[in-house]
Every structure is written in structure tokens, then in C-alpha cells.
Amino acid sequence: MEPLLNSSFSIGGLVEHLSYLLLVVAMMMRNMMSLRLVVIAAAIVGCAFALIWAKNNVMVFWHVVLVMANVLQLMREWLTNRRARFSSEEQNFIDGKLYALDPGEARFVLNLGVWADGSQGTQLTTQGKPVENLVYLASGEVDIRFDGATVGACLPGNYIGEMSVLNAGPASATAIVSEASRYWMISGTQLRKLHSEAPNIAAAFELGIAQDLRHKIMAANESYLSAEPGK
């Protein structure tokens, strides 16, 4: 037992521990680029252990393969990000809501949805009926009506349907375009697929949605206070 303990806490043993520790840290990361960089670091440390202490050429080979695979993936992602191009309305959307994504990821997300023009009277959600799409309003205005009465409005930069779209739940209110609008929308089906297959992208959406809800609550509070008698 003692020789084993001594080898585990020798310089070589500590280097091997560091290699595995870095891999564990990498698995806890949500950002793919950071994950790959830490995996590369772990493989380099592991390669050093295999070459200097273990004298194991097979271990050296597979650590080198691991480094090269991640370097190639980083190069591919770099090229994808470099080639990504956005219109002014797309860039405004990214800056306001999808700022946590890399350009390549943002391009991928935007391609999953569609841009549309809504004329006055276009209905985006219907109270009591399933919400099928998440809508990002780029320009114009959308009235929010509850039991036929207008109770608020969504303005450029707001999401519409964010509370119910993920589970296709019923809309709490009706959203109707009140002036010519431009918006981007993605189906609830696509969003649910992102949540299961690309959690880092889903997390970026959730961040933007949480920010939007906070702004809406603040605006509603300000409107309520200004409407109070004596205010």
C-alpha cells in the first residue's frame, strides 16, 4: 500500500492526477470552446505523463490524437464564426437577446426561424389556445388583450409567447399587431429540440427570455404606479 501511495503523490502521479482533473473540469463547462481548450490542456498534460513517466507510446499516441481532434474542431468553429454574416435587424436581435452565443451558433439559431411582416390585425397568439411560436418583435407594436380588453403592449425588442411556447401551453392573453410590424419567430417544436440537443444554445435563449420578462415586469410596475390616484 505504501509504495502505491508514494507513486500516487510523486511528481509523475500528480501530473497524471492533473490530467484527469482537467478532464473533469472540461465536462462541467457549458461553453464549447472553453471545453475544447481545457480538453486540449488535459491531453497535453496526459501526453507529458505518458512520455516522461509512464514511457507508454500507446498513451502518447492517443493523447496526441485527442489534441489534434479538438484543434481541428476549434478551427472548424473558428471558420464557421468567421463566415457568419448578419443583417442589421439580425444583429440587433443578437445584441439584445442572443449575445451569449458565438456568431456561428447565432447563425444556426436564426436559420431555424423565419422573418415575417405583420400587418395591423395579425394575431400572433390567442388567449386560451396553445402557443405554437416564440416571436421576437424587431419593429412595430403588438397589443396584449385579456378577455377583449387591451392590458398592455409589446414593443421592439420584446419576446411574445415566451411563457407558454416550450410546453405548447395555452396563451394567457391574445397578442394582435396594432401597427405594421417586423418579427422573427421559431416554433415550439424547434425550441424543444434545442433544449434536448443543444443545451448551451437553449441556455442563451433562457437568458434572453429572463431578461425580457424582467423588463416587462418593471414596465408594468411603472405603468401601475403612474396610474394610481395622486401619482
Phi, psi and omega in degrees: 000318183297315176302322179297315179297319180297319180291326180293330182249017171284174179300314178299318179298319179294323176297318178296318176301318181298320179301313180291323179299318179297323177295320178296316178300318180300319182293343181268354184274144180262335178276122187295322180295316178297320179300313182295322180296320180289324176298319177299315179299318179297319181292323178294317177296317178297324178294319179297317178298314182296324184281317187270317187258312184282335182055043185242105183292330178296315177298318178301314181302310185288331174291322177295318177300317180298317177299311183297320180298317180286326175296317178298320178294320177296321178295319178297316179294323178297317179295320178298315179296320183293327182276346183295131179232144184225144172285172181296321180290325176293318180295322177297321178297314180297313182298326184272327189232332186243030185294344180278354182264149170291158179307318179296319178293319179297319178298318178300314181296314182299325180290342178283339181251185179225148173267143181215156174253129180248125177275167181303130179100350178297129183261122183263325173221156179234126182307129178086353180251153183304140176272118185265335185227147167268129184244133173251121182272115181270325179206161181093201182210145181232124177281143175251120185239134178239120184053038176088346181262138178285122184245356180176188180209148173257136184244171179309133182100350180271151168270154175229130179088010187291337184283335189237349190294326185295330179246014181053033179287168182289144178290138179281345180205169178263134178248119183233132178296123181259340171213152186318127188230158173235130183212160175247141180219148179229141184287154176299327178298316179294321179296318179295325177294319177298320181297326182272330187253337182220073185300331179292322177289319178300321179296323178295320176299313182299324178297315179294322179294317179298319178297318181295318179297321178298317179296320180295318179296318179297318179295320179294320178296317179296320179294321180294316182294321181290337181273348180293143177303136178085358180267000000 
